[in-house]
Amino acid sequence: MATVNKTKYALLGVLNIMPCSGYDIKKFCDSSISHFWNENYARIYPVLKEMEKEGLVVKETEQTEGRPLKNVYSITEAGKHELDVWLLEPVQSIMGRNELLLKLFFSSEVPQETIIEKLEEEKVKHEKLIADYLQMEEILKADEQVKDSKNLPLWLATLSCGRYNSEARIKWCQETIRSLTNGFAKE
């Protein structure tokens, strides 16, 4: 099965929540879904242009006092339909890329201390992510606009998944460090 560019659906999802400029979409993605999905300007703007041609979004140019013109995009009924169809399709598994695992796999000639240092850094990174997820959860639960919305349990579920993934990564780092220091790795 050919992979489909999912940026289109990420952007439709954001625009289904609220009309946005490309800049606002990037800001929204960075502050909400970046723990499992990222988008960059190089993908956002061409996809917005293509979706406009397809009739999935409409663009309105707004003038804000003292600022340049701003293109604000809104989802159309066709865009909502496209998003709904995609949301109901089976999830395509995409094999991820993990540089730490790639390096670990080929590190038989690397000093053990260096490998352990990389694992410790990974552990600290995920400890910080857990703290970030918990903070985001508190912010969402306190936000009056979100508190009673249908989105809250879904958004909390994505944070929970991120937290569990980070907890698993920390446990894996600890076990791998223990295994290396107990002599299971070739020195």
mmCIF file of C-alpha atoms in Angstrom:
data_model
loop_
_atom_site.group_PDB
_atom_site.id
_atom_site.type_symbol
_atom_site.label_atom_id
_atom_site.label_comp_id
_atom_site.label_asym_id
_atom_site.label_seq_id
_atom_site.Cartn_x
_atom_site.Cartn_y
_atom_site.Cartn_z
ATOM 1 C CA MET A 1 0.000 0.000 0.000
ATOM 2 C CA ALA A 2 1.415 3.369 -1.012
ATOM 3 C CA THR A 3 1.940 5.832 1.790
ATOM 4 C CA VAL A 4 -0.138 8.992 1.689
ATOM 5 C CA ASN A 5 1.121 12.404 2.750
ATOM 6 C CA LYS A 6 -0.577 12.821 6.137
ATOM 7 C CA THR A 7 0.274 16.538 6.401
ATOM 8 C CA LYS A 8 -2.977 17.212 4.570
ATOM 9 C CA TYR A 9 -4.964 15.478 7.305
ATOM 10 C CA ALA A 10 -3.026 17.108 10.131
ATOM 11 C CA LEU A 11 -3.806 20.515 8.624
ATOM 12 C CA LEU A 12 -7.460 19.640 8.040
ATOM 13 C CA GLY A 13 -7.665 18.502 11.661
ATOM 14 C CA VAL A 14 -6.288 21.803 12.928
ATOM 15 C CA LEU A 15 -8.552 23.810 10.621
ATOM 16 C CA ASN A 16 -11.526 21.743 11.787
ATOM 17 C CA ILE A 17 -10.858 23.130 15.272
ATOM 18 C CA MET A 18 -10.364 26.739 14.160
ATOM 19 C CA PRO A 19 -9.489 28.887 11.130
ATOM 20 C CA CYS A 20 -5.743 29.617 11.037
ATOM 21 C CA SER A 21 -2.924 31.133 9.061
ATOM 22 C CA GLY A 22 -0.008 28.877 8.128
ATOM 23 C CA TYR A 23 1.946 30.449 10.989
ATOM 24 C CA ASP A 24 -0.910 29.761 13.430
ATOM 25 C CA ILE A 25 -1.139 26.152 12.240
ATOM 26 C CA LYS A 26 2.580 25.672 12.946
ATOM 27 C CA LYS A 27 2.173 27.281 16.392
ATOM 28 C CA PHE A 28 -0.818 25.055 17.155
ATOM 29 C CA CYS A 29 1.062 21.924 16.070
ATOM 30 C CA ASP A 30 4.113 22.883 18.134
ATOM 31 C CA SER A 31 2.028 23.444 21.267
ATOM 32 C CA SER A 32 -0.321 20.481 20.984
ATOM 33 C CA ILE A 33 0.618 17.535 18.772
ATOM 34 C CA SER A 34 4.396 17.904 18.531
ATOM 35 C CA HIS A 35 4.985 15.017 20.954
ATOM 36 C CA PHE A 36 3.728 12.630 18.282
ATOM 37 C CA TRP A 37 3.502 14.612 15.037
ATOM 38 C CA ASN A 38 5.446 17.531 13.650
ATOM 39 C CA GLU A 39 4.899 19.786 10.730
ATOM 40 C CA ASN A 40 7.142 22.469 9.284
ATOM 41 C CA TYR A 41 6.525 25.521 7.138
ATOM 42 C CA ALA A 42 8.098 23.825 4.113
ATOM 43 C CA ARG A 43 5.249 21.273 4.186
ATOM 44 C CA ILE A 44 2.421 23.441 5.538
ATOM 45 C CA TYR A 45 2.299 26.141 2.856
ATOM 46 C CA PRO A 46 2.461 23.920 -0.261
ATOM 47 C CA VAL A 47 -0.174 21.593 1.211
ATOM 48 C CA LEU A 48 -2.458 24.534 2.067
ATOM 49 C CA LYS A 49 -2.123 25.768 -1.522
ATOM 50 C CA GLU A 50 -2.934 22.295 -2.885
ATOM 51 C CA MET A 51 -5.907 21.886 -0.529
ATOM 52 C CA GLU A 52 -7.220 25.276 -1.653
ATOM 53 C CA LYS A 53 -7.083 24.083 -5.292
ATOM 54 C CA GLU A 54 -8.930 20.901 -4.263
ATOM 55 C CA GLY A 55 -11.644 22.944 -2.521
ATOM 56 C CA LEU A 56 -10.866 21.473 0.905
ATOM 57 C CA VAL A 57 -10.036 24.877 2.407
ATOM 58 C CA VAL A 58 -10.765 28.481 1.580
ATOM 59 C CA LYS A 59 -8.392 31.365 2.075
ATOM 60 C CA GLU A 60 -9.395 34.769 3.346
ATOM 61 C CA THR A 61 -6.919 37.630 3.467
ATOM 62 C CA GLU A 62 -7.109 39.716 6.644
ATOM 63 C CA GLN A 63 -5.570 43.082 7.329
ATOM 64 C CA THR A 64 -4.466 43.642 10.915
ATOM 65 C CA GLU A 65 -3.519 47.174 11.896
ATOM 66 C CA GLY A 66 0.213 47.727 11.723
ATOM 67 C CA ARG A 67 0.899 44.261 10.330
ATOM 68 C CA PRO A 68 1.177 42.755 6.860
ATOM 69 C CA LEU A 69 -1.755 40.990 5.202
ATOM 70 C CA LYS A 70 -2.497 37.595 6.728
ATOM 71 C CA ASN A 71 -3.959 34.588 4.889
ATOM 72 C CA VAL A 72 -6.395 32.734 7.122
ATOM 73 C CA TYR A 73 -7.597 29.309 6.023
ATOM 74 C CA SER A 74 -10.900 27.666 6.931
ATOM 75 C CA ILE A 75 -12.019 24.122 6.284
ATOM 76 C CA THR A 76 -14.856 23.643 3.769
ATOM 77 C CA GLU A 77 -17.598 21.012 3.878
ATOM 78 C CA ALA A 78 -15.556 19.038 1.328
ATOM 79 C CA GLY A 79 -12.544 19.328 3.643
ATOM 80 C CA LYS A 80 -14.597 18.102 6.620
ATOM 81 C CA HIS A 81 -15.817 15.174 4.537
ATOM 82 C CA GLU A 82 -12.242 14.328 3.454
ATOM 83 C CA LEU A 83 -11.089 14.492 7.099
ATOM 84 C CA ASP A 84 -13.998 12.322 8.284
ATOM 85 C CA VAL A 85 -13.294 9.681 5.618
ATOM 86 C CA TRP A 86 -9.596 9.605 6.573
ATOM 87 C CA LEU A 87 -10.358 9.410 10.313
ATOM 88 C CA LEU A 88 -12.414 6.256 9.714
ATOM 89 C CA GLU A 89 -9.773 4.502 7.585
ATOM 90 C CA PRO A 90 -7.459 1.911 9.163
ATOM 91 C CA VAL A 91 -4.220 3.359 10.570
ATOM 92 C CA GLN A 92 -1.169 2.834 8.355
ATOM 93 C CA SER A 93 1.821 1.643 10.339
ATOM 94 C CA ILE A 94 4.891 3.648 9.510
ATOM 95 C CA MET A 95 8.265 2.324 10.536
ATOM 96 C CA GLY A 96 9.972 4.995 12.557
ATOM 97 C CA ARG A 97 13.596 6.004 12.452
ATOM 98 C CA ASN A 98 15.515 6.070 15.695
ATOM 99 C CA GLU A 99 19.082 7.328 15.551
ATOM 100 C CA LEU A 100 19.890 6.124 19.080
ATOM 101 C CA LEU A 101 18.948 2.545 18.190
ATOM 102 C CA LEU A 102 20.838 2.769 14.911
ATOM 103 C CA LYS A 103 23.987 3.924 16.727
ATOM 104 C CA LEU A 104 23.532 1.362 19.503
ATOM 105 C CA PHE A 105 23.176 -1.445 16.979
ATOM 106 C CA PHE A 106 26.534 -0.580 15.373
ATOM 107 C CA SER A 107 28.429 0.382 18.557
ATOM 108 C CA SER A 108 30.405 -2.778 19.238
ATOM 109 C CA GLU A 109 33.668 -0.835 18.820
ATOM 110 C CA VAL A 110 32.535 2.220 20.820
ATOM 111 C CA PRO A 111 33.667 2.537 24.456
ATOM 112 C CA GLN A 112 30.998 1.324 26.863
ATOM 113 C CA GLU A 113 31.118 4.632 28.785
ATOM 114 C CA THR A 114 30.103 6.507 25.621
ATOM 115 C CA ILE A 115 27.171 4.186 25.017
ATOM 116 C CA ILE A 116 26.039 4.551 28.635
ATOM 117 C CA GLU A 117 26.366 8.329 28.365
ATOM 118 C CA LYS A 118 24.038 8.339 25.339
ATOM 119 C CA LEU A 119 21.553 6.145 27.213
ATOM 120 C CA GLU A 120 21.675 8.452 30.249
ATOM 121 C CA GLU A 121 20.996 11.451 27.972
ATOM 122 C CA GLU A 122 18.035 9.617 26.470
ATOM 123 C CA LYS A 123 16.713 8.831 29.950
ATOM 124 C CA VAL A 124 16.978 12.472 31.049
ATOM 125 C CA LYS A 125 15.281 13.617 27.830
ATOM 126 C CA HIS A 126 12.317 11.340 28.528
ATOM 127 C CA GLU A 127 12.124 12.349 32.176
ATOM 128 C CA LYS A 128 11.749 15.946 30.981
ATOM 129 C CA LEU A 129 9.131 14.893 28.428
ATOM 130 C CA ILE A 130 7.077 13.246 31.167
ATOM 131 C CA ALA A 131 7.168 16.474 33.162
ATOM 132 C CA ASP A 132 6.091 18.372 30.015
ATOM 133 C CA TYR A 133 3.203 15.952 29.374
ATOM 134 C CA LEU A 134 1.976 16.317 32.957
ATOM 135 C CA GLN A 135 2.165 20.103 32.691
ATOM 136 C CA MET A 136 0.251 20.080 29.387
ATOM 137 C CA GLU A 137 -2.377 17.855 30.999
ATOM 138 C CA GLU A 138 -2.846 20.320 33.871
ATOM 139 C CA ILE A 139 -3.119 23.238 31.428
ATOM 140 C CA LEU A 140 -5.748 21.432 29.334
ATOM 141 C CA LYS A 141 -7.813 20.438 32.377
ATOM 142 C CA ALA A 142 -7.760 24.039 33.649
ATOM 143 C CA ASP A 143 -8.601 25.657 30.283
ATOM 144 C CA GLU A 144 -12.248 26.764 30.436
ATOM 145 C CA GLN A 145 -12.654 26.530 26.638
ATOM 146 C CA VAL A 146 -11.352 22.952 26.552
ATOM 147 C CA LYS A 147 -12.512 21.589 29.907
ATOM 148 C CA ASP A 148 -15.989 20.567 28.781
ATOM 149 C CA SER A 149 -15.235 19.868 25.123
ATOM 150 C CA LYS A 150 -15.357 16.492 23.387
ATOM 151 C CA ASN A 151 -11.690 17.061 22.517
ATOM 152 C CA LEU A 152 -10.396 16.911 26.105
ATOM 153 C CA PRO A 153 -10.465 13.113 26.640
ATOM 154 C CA LEU A 154 -8.938 12.590 23.181
ATOM 155 C CA TRP A 155 -6.190 15.141 23.766
ATOM 156 C CA LEU A 156 -5.476 13.687 27.226
ATOM 157 C CA ALA A 157 -5.215 10.225 25.642
ATOM 158 C CA THR A 158 -2.454 11.426 23.303
ATOM 159 C CA LEU A 159 -0.565 12.921 26.247
ATOM 160 C CA SER A 160 -1.015 9.698 28.179
ATOM 161 C CA CYS A 161 0.409 7.710 25.267
ATOM 162 C CA GLY A 162 3.424 10.027 25.147
ATOM 163 C CA ARG A 163 3.919 9.663 28.894
ATOM 164 C CA TYR A 164 3.695 5.853 28.743
ATOM 165 C CA ASN A 165 6.109 5.753 25.797
ATOM 166 C CA SER A 166 8.579 7.897 27.723
ATOM 167 C CA GLU A 167 8.186 5.749 30.838
ATOM 168 C CA ALA A 168 8.920 2.661 28.727
ATOM 169 C CA ARG A 169 11.939 4.374 27.151
ATOM 170 C CA ILE A 170 13.294 5.262 30.616
ATOM 171 C CA LYS A 171 12.840 1.671 31.780
ATOM 172 C CA TRP A 172 14.577 0.407 28.630
ATOM 173 C CA CYS A 173 17.497 2.824 29.203
ATOM 174 C CA GLN A 174 17.855 1.654 32.794
ATOM 175 C CA GLU A 175 17.778 -2.020 31.803
ATOM 176 C CA THR A 176 20.253 -1.496 28.956
ATOM 177 C CA ILE A 177 22.663 0.411 31.202
ATOM 178 C CA ARG A 178 22.370 -2.328 33.831
ATOM 179 C CA SER A 179 23.000 -5.001 31.190
ATOM 180 C CA LEU A 180 26.068 -3.167 29.861
ATOM 181 C CA THR A 181 27.559 -2.520 33.287
ATOM 182 C CA ASN A 182 26.963 -6.132 34.360
ATOM 183 C CA GLY A 183 29.154 -7.379 31.533
ATOM 184 C CA PHE A 184 26.606 -8.718 29.035
ATOM 185 C CA ALA A 185 28.027 -6.510 26.290
ATOM 186 C CA LYS A 186 31.331 -7.244 24.616
ATOM 187 C CA GLU A 187 34.009 -4.903 25.979
#
